[in-house]
CSV table of C-alpha atoms and ligand atoms in Angstrom, one decimal:
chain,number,residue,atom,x,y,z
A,1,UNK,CA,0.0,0.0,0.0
A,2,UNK,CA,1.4,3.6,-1.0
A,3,UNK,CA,0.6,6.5,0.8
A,4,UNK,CA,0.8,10.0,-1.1
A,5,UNK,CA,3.3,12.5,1.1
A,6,UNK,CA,1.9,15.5,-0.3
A,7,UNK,CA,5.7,16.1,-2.3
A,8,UNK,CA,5.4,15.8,-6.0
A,9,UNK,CA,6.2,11.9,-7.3
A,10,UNK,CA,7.2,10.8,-3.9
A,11,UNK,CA,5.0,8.2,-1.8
A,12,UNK,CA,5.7,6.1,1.2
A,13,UNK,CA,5.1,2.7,1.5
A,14,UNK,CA,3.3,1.6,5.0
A,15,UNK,CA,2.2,-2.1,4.7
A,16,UNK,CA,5.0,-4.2,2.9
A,17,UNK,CA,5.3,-8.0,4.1
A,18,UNK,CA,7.6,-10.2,4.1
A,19,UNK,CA,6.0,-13.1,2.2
A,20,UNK,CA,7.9,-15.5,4.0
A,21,UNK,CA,5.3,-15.7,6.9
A,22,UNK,CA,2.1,-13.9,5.6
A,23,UNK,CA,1.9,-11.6,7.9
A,24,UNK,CA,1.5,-7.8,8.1
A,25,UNK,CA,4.4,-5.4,8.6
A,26,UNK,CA,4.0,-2.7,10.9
A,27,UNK,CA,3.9,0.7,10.1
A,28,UNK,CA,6.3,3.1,10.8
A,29,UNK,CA,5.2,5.9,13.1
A,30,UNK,CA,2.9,8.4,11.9
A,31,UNK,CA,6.6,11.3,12.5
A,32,UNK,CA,7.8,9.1,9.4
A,33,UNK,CA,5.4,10.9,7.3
A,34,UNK,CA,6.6,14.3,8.7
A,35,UNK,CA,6.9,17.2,5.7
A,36,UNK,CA,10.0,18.7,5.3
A,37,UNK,CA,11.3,19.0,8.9
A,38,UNK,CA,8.4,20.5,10.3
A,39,UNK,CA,6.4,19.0,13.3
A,40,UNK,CA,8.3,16.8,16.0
A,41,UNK,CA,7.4,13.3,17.4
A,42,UNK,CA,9.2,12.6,21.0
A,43,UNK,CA,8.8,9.1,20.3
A,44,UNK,CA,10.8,8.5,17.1
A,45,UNK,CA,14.4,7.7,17.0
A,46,UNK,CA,15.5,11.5,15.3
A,47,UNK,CA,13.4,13.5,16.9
A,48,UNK,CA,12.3,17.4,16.6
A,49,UNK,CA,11.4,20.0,14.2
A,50,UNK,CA,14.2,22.0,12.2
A,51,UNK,CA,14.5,25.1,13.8
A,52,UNK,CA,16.0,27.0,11.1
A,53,UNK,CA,15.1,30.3,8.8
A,54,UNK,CA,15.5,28.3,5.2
A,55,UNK,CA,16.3,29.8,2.3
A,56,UNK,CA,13.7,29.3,-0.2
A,57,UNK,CA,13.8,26.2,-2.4
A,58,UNK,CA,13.5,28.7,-5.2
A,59,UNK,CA,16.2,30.5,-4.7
A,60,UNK,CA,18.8,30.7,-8.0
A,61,UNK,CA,21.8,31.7,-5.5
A,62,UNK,CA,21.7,28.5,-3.5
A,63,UNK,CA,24.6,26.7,-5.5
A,64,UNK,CA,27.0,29.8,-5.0
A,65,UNK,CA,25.8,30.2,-1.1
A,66,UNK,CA,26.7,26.5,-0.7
A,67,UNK,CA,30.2,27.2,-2.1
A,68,UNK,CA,30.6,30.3,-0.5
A,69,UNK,CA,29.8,28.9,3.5
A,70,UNK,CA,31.3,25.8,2.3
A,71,UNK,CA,35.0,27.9,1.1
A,72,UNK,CA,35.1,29.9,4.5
A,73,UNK,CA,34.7,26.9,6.3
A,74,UNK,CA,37.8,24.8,5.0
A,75,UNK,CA,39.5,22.0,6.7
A,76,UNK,CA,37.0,23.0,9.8
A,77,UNK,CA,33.8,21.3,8.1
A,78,UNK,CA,33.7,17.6,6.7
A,79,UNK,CA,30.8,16.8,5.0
A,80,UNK,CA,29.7,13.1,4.3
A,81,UNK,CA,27.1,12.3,2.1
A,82,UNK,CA,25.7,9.0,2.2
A,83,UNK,CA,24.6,7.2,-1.9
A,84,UNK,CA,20.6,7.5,-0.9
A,85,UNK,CA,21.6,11.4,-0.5
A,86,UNK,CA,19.7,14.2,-3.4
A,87,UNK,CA,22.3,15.0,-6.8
A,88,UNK,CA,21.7,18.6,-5.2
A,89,UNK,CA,23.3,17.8,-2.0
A,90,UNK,CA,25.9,15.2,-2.8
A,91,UNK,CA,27.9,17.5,-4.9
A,92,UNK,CA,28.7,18.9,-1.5
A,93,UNK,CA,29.9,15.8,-0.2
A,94,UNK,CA,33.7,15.7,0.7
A,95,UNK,CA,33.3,11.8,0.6
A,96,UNK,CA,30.2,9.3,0.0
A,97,UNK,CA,29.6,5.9,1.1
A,98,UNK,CA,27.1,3.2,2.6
A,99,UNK,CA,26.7,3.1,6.3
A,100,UNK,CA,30.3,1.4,7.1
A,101,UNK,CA,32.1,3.6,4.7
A,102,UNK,CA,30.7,6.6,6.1
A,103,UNK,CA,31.1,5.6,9.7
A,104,UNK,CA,35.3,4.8,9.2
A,105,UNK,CA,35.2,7.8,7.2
A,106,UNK,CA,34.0,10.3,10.3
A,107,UNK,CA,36.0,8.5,12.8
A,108,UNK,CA,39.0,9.0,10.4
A,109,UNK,CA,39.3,12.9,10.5
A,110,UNK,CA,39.9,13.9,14.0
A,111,UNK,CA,40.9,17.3,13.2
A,112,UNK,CA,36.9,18.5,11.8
A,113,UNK,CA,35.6,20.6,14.1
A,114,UNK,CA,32.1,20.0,12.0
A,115,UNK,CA,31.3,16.8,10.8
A,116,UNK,CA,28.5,17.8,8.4
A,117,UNK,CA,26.1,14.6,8.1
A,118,UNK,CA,23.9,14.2,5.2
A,119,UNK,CA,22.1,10.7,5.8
A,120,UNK,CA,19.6,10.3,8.6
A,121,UNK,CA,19.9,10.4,12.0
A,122,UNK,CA,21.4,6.9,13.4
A,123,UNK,CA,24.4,7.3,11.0
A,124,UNK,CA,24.7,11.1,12.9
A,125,UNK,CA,24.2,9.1,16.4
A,126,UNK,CA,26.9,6.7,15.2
A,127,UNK,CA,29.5,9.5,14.0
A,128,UNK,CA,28.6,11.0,17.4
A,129,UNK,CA,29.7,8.2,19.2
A,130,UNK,CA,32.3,7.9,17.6
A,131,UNK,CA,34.0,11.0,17.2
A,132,UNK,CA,36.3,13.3,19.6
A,133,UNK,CA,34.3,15.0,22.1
A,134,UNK,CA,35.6,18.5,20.7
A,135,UNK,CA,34.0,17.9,17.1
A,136,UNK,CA,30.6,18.9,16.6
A,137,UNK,CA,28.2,16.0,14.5
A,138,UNK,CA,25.5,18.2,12.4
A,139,UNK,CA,22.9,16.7,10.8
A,140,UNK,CA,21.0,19.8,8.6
A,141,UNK,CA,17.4,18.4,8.4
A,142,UNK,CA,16.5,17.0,12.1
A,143,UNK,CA,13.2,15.2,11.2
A,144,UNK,CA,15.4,13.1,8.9
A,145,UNK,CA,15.0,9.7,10.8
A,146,UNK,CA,14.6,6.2,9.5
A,147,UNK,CA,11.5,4.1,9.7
A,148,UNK,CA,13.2,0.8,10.0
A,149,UNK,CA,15.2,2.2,12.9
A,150,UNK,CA,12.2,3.6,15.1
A,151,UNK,CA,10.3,0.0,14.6
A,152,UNK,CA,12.3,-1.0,18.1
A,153,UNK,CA,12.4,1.1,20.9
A,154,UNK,CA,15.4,0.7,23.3
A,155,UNK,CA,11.8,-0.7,26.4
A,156,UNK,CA,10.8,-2.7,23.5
A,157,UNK,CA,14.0,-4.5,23.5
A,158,UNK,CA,14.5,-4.9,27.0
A,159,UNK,CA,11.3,-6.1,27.6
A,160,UNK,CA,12.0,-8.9,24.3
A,161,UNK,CA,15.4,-9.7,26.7
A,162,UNK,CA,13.6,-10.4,30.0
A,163,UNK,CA,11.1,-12.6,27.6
A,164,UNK,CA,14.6,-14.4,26.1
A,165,UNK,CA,15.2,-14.5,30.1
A,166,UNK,CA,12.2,-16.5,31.2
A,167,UNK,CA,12.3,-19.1,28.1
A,168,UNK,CA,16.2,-20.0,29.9
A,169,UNK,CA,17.7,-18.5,26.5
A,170,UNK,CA,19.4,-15.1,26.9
A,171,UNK,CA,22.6,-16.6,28.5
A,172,UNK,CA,23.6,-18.5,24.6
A,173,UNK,CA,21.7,-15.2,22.9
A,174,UNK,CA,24.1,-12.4,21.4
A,175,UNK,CA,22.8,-9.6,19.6
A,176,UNK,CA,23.5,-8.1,16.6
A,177,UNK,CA,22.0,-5.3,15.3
A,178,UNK,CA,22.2,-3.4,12.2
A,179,UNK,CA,23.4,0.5,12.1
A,180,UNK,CA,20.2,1.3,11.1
A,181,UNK,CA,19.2,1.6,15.0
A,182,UNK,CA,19.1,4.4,17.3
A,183,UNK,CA,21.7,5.1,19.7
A,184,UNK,CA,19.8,3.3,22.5
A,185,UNK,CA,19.6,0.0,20.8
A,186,UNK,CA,23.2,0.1,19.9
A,187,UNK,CA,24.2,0.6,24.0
A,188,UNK,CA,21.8,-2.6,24.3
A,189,UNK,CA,24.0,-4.4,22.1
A,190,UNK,CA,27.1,-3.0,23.6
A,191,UNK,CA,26.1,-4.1,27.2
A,192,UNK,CA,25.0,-7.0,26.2
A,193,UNK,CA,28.0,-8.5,24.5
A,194,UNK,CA,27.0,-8.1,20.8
A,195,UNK,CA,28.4,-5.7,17.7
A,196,UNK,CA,26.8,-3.9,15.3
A,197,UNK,CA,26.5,-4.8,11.5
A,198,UNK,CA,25.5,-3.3,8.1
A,199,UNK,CA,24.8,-4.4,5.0
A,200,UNK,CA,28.5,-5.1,4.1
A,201,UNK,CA,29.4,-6.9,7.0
A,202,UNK,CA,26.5,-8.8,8.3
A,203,UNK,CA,27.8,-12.3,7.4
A,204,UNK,CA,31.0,-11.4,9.1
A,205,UNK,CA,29.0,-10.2,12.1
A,206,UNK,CA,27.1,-13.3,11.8
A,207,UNK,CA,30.4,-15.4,12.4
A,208,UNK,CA,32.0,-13.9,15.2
A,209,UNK,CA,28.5,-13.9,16.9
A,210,UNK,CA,28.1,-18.0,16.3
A,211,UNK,CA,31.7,-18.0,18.3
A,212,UNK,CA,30.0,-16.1,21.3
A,213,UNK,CA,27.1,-17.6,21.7
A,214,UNK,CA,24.5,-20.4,20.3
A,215,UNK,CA,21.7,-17.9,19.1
A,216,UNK,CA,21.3,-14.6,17.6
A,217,UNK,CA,18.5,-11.9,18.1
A,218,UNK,CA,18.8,-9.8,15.1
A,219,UNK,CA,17.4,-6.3,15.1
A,220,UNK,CA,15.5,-4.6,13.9
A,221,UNK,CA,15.6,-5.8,9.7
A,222,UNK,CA,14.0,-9.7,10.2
A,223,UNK,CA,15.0,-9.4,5.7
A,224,UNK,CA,18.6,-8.3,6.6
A,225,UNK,CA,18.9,-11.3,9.1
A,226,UNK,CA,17.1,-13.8,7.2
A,227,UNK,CA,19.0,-13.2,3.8
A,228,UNK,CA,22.3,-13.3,5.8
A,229,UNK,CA,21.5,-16.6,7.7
A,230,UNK,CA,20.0,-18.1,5.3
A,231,UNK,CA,22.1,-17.1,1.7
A,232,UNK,CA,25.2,-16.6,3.5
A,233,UNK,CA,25.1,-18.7,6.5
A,234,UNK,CA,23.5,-22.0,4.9
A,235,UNK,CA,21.3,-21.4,8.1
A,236,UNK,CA,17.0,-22.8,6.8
A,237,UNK,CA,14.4,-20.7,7.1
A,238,UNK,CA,12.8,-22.8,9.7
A,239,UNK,CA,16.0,-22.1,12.2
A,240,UNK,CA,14.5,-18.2,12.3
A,241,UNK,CA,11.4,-17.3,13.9
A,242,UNK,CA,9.9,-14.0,14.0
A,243,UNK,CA,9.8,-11.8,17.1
A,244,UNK,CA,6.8,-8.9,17.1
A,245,UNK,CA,7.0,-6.6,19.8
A,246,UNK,CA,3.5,-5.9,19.1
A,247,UNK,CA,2.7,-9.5,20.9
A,248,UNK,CA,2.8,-11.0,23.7
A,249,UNK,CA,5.6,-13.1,24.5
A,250,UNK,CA,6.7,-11.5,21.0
A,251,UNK,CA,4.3,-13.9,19.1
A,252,UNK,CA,6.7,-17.2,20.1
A,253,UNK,CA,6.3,-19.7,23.0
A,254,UNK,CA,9.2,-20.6,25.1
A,255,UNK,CA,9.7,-23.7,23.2
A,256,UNK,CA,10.2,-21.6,19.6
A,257,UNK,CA,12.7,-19.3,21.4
A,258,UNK,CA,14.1,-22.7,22.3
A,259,UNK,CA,14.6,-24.4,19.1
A,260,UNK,CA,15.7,-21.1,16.9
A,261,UNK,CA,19.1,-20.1,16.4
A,262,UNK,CA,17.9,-16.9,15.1
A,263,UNK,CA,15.2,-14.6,16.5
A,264,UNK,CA,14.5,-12.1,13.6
A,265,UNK,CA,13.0,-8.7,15.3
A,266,UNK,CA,10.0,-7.5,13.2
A,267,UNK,CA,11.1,-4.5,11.6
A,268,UNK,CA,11.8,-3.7,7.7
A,269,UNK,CA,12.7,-0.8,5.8
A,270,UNK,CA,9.7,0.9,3.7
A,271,UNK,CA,11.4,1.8,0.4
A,272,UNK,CA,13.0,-1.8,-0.4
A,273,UNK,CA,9.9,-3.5,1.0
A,274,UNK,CA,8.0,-2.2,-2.1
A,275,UNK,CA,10.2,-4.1,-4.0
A,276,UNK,CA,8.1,-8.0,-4.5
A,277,UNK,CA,8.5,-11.1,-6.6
A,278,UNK,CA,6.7,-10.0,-9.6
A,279,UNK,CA,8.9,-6.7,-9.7
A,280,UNK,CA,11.5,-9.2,-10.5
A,281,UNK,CA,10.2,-11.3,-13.1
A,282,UNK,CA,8.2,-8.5,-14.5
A,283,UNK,CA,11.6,-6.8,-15.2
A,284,UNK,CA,13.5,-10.1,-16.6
A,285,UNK,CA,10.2,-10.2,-19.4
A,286,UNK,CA,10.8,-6.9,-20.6
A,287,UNK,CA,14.4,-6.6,-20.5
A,288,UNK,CA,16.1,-10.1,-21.5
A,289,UNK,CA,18.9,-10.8,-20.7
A,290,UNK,CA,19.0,-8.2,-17.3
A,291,UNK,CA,21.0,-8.5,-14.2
A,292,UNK,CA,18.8,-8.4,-11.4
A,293,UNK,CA,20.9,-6.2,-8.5
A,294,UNK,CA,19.3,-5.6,-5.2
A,295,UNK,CA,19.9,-4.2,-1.8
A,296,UNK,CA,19.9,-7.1,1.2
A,297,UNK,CA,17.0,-5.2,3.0
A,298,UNK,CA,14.3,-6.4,0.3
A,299,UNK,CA,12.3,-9.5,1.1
A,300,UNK,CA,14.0,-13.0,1.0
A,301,UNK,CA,12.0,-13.9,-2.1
A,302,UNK,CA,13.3,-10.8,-4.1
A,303,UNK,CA,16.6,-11.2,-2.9
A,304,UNK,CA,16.2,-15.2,-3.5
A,305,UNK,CA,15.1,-14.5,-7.2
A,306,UNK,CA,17.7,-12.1,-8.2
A,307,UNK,CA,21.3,-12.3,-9.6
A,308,UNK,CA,22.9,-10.7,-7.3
A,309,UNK,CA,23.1,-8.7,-3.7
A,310,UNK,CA,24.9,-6.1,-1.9
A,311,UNK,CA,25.2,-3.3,0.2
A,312,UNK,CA,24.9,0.4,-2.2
A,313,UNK,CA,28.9,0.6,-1.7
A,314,UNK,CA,29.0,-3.4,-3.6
A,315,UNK,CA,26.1,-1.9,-5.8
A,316,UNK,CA,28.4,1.0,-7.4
A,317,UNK,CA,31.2,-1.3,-7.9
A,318,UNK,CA,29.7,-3.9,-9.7
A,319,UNK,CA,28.5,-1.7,-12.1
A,320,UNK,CA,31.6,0.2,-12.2
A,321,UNK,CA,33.2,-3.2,-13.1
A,322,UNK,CA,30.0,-4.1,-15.3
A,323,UNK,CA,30.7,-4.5,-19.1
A,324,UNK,CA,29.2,-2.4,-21.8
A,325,UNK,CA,26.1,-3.2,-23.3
A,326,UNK,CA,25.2,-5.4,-20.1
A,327,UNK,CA,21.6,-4.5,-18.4
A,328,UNK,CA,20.9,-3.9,-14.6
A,329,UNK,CA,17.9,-3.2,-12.7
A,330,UNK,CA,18.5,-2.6,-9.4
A,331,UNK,CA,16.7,-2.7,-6.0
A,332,UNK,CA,17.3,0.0,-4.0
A,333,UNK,CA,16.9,3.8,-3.3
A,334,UNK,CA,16.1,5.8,-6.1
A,335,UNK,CA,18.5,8.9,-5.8
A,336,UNK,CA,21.2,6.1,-6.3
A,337,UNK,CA,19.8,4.4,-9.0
A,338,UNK,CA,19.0,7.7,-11.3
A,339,UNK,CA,23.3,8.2,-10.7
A,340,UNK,CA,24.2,4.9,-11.6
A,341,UNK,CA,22.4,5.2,-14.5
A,342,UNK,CA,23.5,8.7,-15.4
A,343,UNK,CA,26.6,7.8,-14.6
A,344,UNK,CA,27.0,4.3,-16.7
A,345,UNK,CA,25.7,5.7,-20.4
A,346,UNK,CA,26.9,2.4,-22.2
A,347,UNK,CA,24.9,0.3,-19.9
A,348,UNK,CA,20.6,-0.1,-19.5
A,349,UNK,CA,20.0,0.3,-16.0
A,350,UNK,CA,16.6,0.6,-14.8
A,351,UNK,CA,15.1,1.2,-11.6
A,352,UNK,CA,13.7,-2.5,-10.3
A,353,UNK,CA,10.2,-1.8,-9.6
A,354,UNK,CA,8.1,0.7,-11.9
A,355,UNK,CA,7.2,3.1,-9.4
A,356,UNK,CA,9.2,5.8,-8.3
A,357,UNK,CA,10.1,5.3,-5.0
A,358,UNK,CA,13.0,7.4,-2.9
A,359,UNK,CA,13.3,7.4,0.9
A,360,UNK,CA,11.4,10.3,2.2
A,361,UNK,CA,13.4,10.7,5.1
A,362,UNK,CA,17.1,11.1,3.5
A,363,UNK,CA,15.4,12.9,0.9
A,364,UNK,CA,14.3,15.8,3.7
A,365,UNK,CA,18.2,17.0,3.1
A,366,UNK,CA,18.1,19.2,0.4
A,367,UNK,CA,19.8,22.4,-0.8
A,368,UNK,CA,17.7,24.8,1.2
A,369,UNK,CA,18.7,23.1,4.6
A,370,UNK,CA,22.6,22.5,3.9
A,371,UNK,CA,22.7,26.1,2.5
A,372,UNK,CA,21.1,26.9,5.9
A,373,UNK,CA,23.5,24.3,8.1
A,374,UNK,CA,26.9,25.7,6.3
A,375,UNK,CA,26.0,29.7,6.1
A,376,UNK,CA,25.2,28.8,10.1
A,377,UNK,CA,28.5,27.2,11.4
A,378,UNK,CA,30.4,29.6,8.7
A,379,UNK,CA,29.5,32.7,11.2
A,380,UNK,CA,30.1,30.0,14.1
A,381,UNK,CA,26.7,29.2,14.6
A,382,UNK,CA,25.8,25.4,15.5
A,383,UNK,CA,23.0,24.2,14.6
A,384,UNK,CA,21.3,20.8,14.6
A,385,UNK,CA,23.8,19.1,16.4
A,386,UNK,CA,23.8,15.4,17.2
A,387,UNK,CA,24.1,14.3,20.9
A,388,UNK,CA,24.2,11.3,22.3
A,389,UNK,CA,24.3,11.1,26.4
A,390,UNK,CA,27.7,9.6,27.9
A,391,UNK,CA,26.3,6.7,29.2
A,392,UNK,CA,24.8,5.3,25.9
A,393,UNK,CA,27.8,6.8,23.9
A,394,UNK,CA,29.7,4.4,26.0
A,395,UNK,CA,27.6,1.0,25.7
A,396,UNK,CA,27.1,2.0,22.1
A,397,UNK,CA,30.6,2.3,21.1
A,398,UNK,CA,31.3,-1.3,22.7
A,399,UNK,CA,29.2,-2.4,20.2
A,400,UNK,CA,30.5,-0.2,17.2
A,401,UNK,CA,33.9,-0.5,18.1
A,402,UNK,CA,33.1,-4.6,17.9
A,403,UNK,CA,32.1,-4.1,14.4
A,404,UNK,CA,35.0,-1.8,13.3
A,405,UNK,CA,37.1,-4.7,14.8
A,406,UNK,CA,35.4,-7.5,12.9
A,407,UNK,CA,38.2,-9.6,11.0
A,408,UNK,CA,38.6,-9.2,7.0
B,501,13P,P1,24.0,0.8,3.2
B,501,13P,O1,24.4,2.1,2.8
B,501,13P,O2,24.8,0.3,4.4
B,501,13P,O3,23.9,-0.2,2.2
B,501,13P,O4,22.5,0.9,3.9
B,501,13P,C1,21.4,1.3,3.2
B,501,13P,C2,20.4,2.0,4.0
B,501,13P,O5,19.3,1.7,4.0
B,501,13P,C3,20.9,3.1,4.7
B,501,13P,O6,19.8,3.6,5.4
B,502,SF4,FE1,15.7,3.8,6.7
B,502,SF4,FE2,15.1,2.4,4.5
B,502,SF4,FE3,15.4,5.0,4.4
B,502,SF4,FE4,17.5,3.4,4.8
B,502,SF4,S1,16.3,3.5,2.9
B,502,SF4,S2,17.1,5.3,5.9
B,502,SF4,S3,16.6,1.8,6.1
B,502,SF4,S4,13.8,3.9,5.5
């Protein structure tokens, strides 16, 4: 089911389903649907409105304003820009990169006073943590969250630990949970003797969890987790079972926490959700011959049924290393998919499902609010920073720094 945002060619998806269990996703809190940083919703993992005095959208000087703040800020300002990020804004980017990329990349320039974000906001939390306590993390558009990440709430998942507890199975449980996670769930991780993971590292994750412990509860993408164990791990589909917060006892008895070696959290993320089984073979009649390419976030039968699967960082490079005249539709964002194809004239790459579909949330970055971010810090005004509270920032980074030591 689509719903229309009110922005021109852009809608939200808020059922999806898995279609390995039949059962309903849950939606993503009504803040998701937020307009443009305006409005606030305590309960979601980014928070509050966008403060600022914008420049209008309309404005032909915003280009040579971005320059200009960006030029008197030098060395001071680093400004990431992560692949799902708008052409307008990524030309601002001093590096891009998926999740992992992005979150070596801050941690690698100590000497930023302003590490400029343009993603959403656990990837803001995460460069937070992660970076000196003299640097400053912005992130220009604060109602730019993440569905997936505000489907578990830090009580959710205690209150799924104490049920692991009772069935006798938290002891051989180790977490893993994917960047795409607030802050809070991360320091759950960390105090709880698991890492973190994303998309290009989850089977690696995977591994060094199976060395800590007999089970994993994997949060909060149950397609991440499933595709991982069960494509990458040679794990069967009947060794995961589905936790819902949204039930009691998560929707398991003791017994199925028992038997499962992993415990898939009930979250997804709305814009690869879209993509189903008949986007696939839908694409392979029209285009013969075509390279199905898609992001490990769709559903296990999309994933199952394409060619190929990676994180947006393997994405670029396999196209990048793709021969001329070769065809790719690909499953993932859309702001990454109109580049790639820009970008690779001699090849036919289409976007894997028909309708348009970007992620509202990264898209809420545009000109207007970096213009706005950089023209502030340039006279030394910070705005939209990114805090995370000591104590979290230090469970958190247990967790992250778990992942950054992963081996290979
Ligand atoms: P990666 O960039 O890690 O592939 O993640 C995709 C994503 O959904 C980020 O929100
Ligand atoms: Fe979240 Fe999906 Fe958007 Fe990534 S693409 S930020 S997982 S909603």
């Amino acid at each position: 089911m689509s719903t229309d945002l009110g922005l021109p060619g852009l809608t939200a998806d808020t059922a999806g389903s898995s279609g390995t269990g039949g059962f309903a996703e849950p939606s993503p809190t009504a803040a998701a649907l937020l307009l443009l940083g305006r409005g606030s919703d305590p309960d979601s993992e980014r928070g509050v409105d966008c403060p600022g005095d914008l420049p209008a959208a309309s404005d032909p000087g915003l280009v040579e304003r971005a320059e200009a703040a960006r030029a008197k800020l030098g060395d001071r300002a680093f400004v990431l820009g992560h692949h799902y990020q708008r052409d307008e804004v990524i030309q601002f980017a001093d590096v891009t990169g998926d999740s992992f990329k992005l979150a070596r990349d801050a941690a690698a320039r100590p000497e930023a006073e302003y590490i400029v974000f343009c993603g959403v906001h656990f990837m803001a939390e995460s460069a937070d943590i992660l970076t000196s306590a003299k640097q400053q993390v912005i992130l220009p558009d604060l109602a730019a969250g993440c569905s997936m990440a505000d489907m578990a709430t830090d009580q959710q998942v205690d209150e799924a630990w104490d049920i692991l507890t009772d069935a006798g199975v938290a002891d051989v449980t180790v977490p893993v949970s994917y960047m795409n996670s607030s802050a809070a769930i991360k320091a759950f991780t960390g105090r709880h003797g698991g890492t973190i993971c994303t998309s290009s590292n989850a089977k690696r994750a995977l591994d060094w969890a199976f060395t800590q412990g007999e089970k994993v509860l994997f949060l909060p993408d149950q397609h991440l987790g499933r595709n991982t164990a069960v494509l990458e791990m040679g794990l069967g589909l009947d060794d995961c079972v589905l936790f819902d917060p949204h039930k009691p006892g998560g929707g398991l008895t003791p017994q199925q926490l028992r038997d499962a070696t992993m415990i898939l959290w009930r979250g997804h993320c709305s814009v690869h959700g879209r993509f189903s089984l008949d986007s696939v073979l839908d694409v392979r009649d029209r285009i013969p011959g075509v390279n199905v390419l898609v992001h490990p976030e769709c559903r296990h039968e999309v994933v199952t049924a394409a060619d190929l699967v990676g994180s947006t960082e393997f994405i670029i490079k396999t196209l990048d290393a793709a021969p001329a005249g070769s065809s790719w539709a690909i499953g993932t964002e859309l702001n990454l998919v109109r580049r790639l194809a820009l970008a690779h004239p001699d090849k036919t790459v289409v976007f894997l499902d028909r309708a348009v579909c970007f992620c509202s949330t990264m898209n809420r970055i545009d000109l207007p609010h970096l213009v706005w971010t950089l023209e502030s810090l340039a006279r030394g005004e910070v705005v939209n920073q990114i805090t995370v509270d000591e104590q979290t920032a230090h469970f958190a980074r247990v967790a992250l720094d778990q992942m950054l030591a992963l081996p290979g």
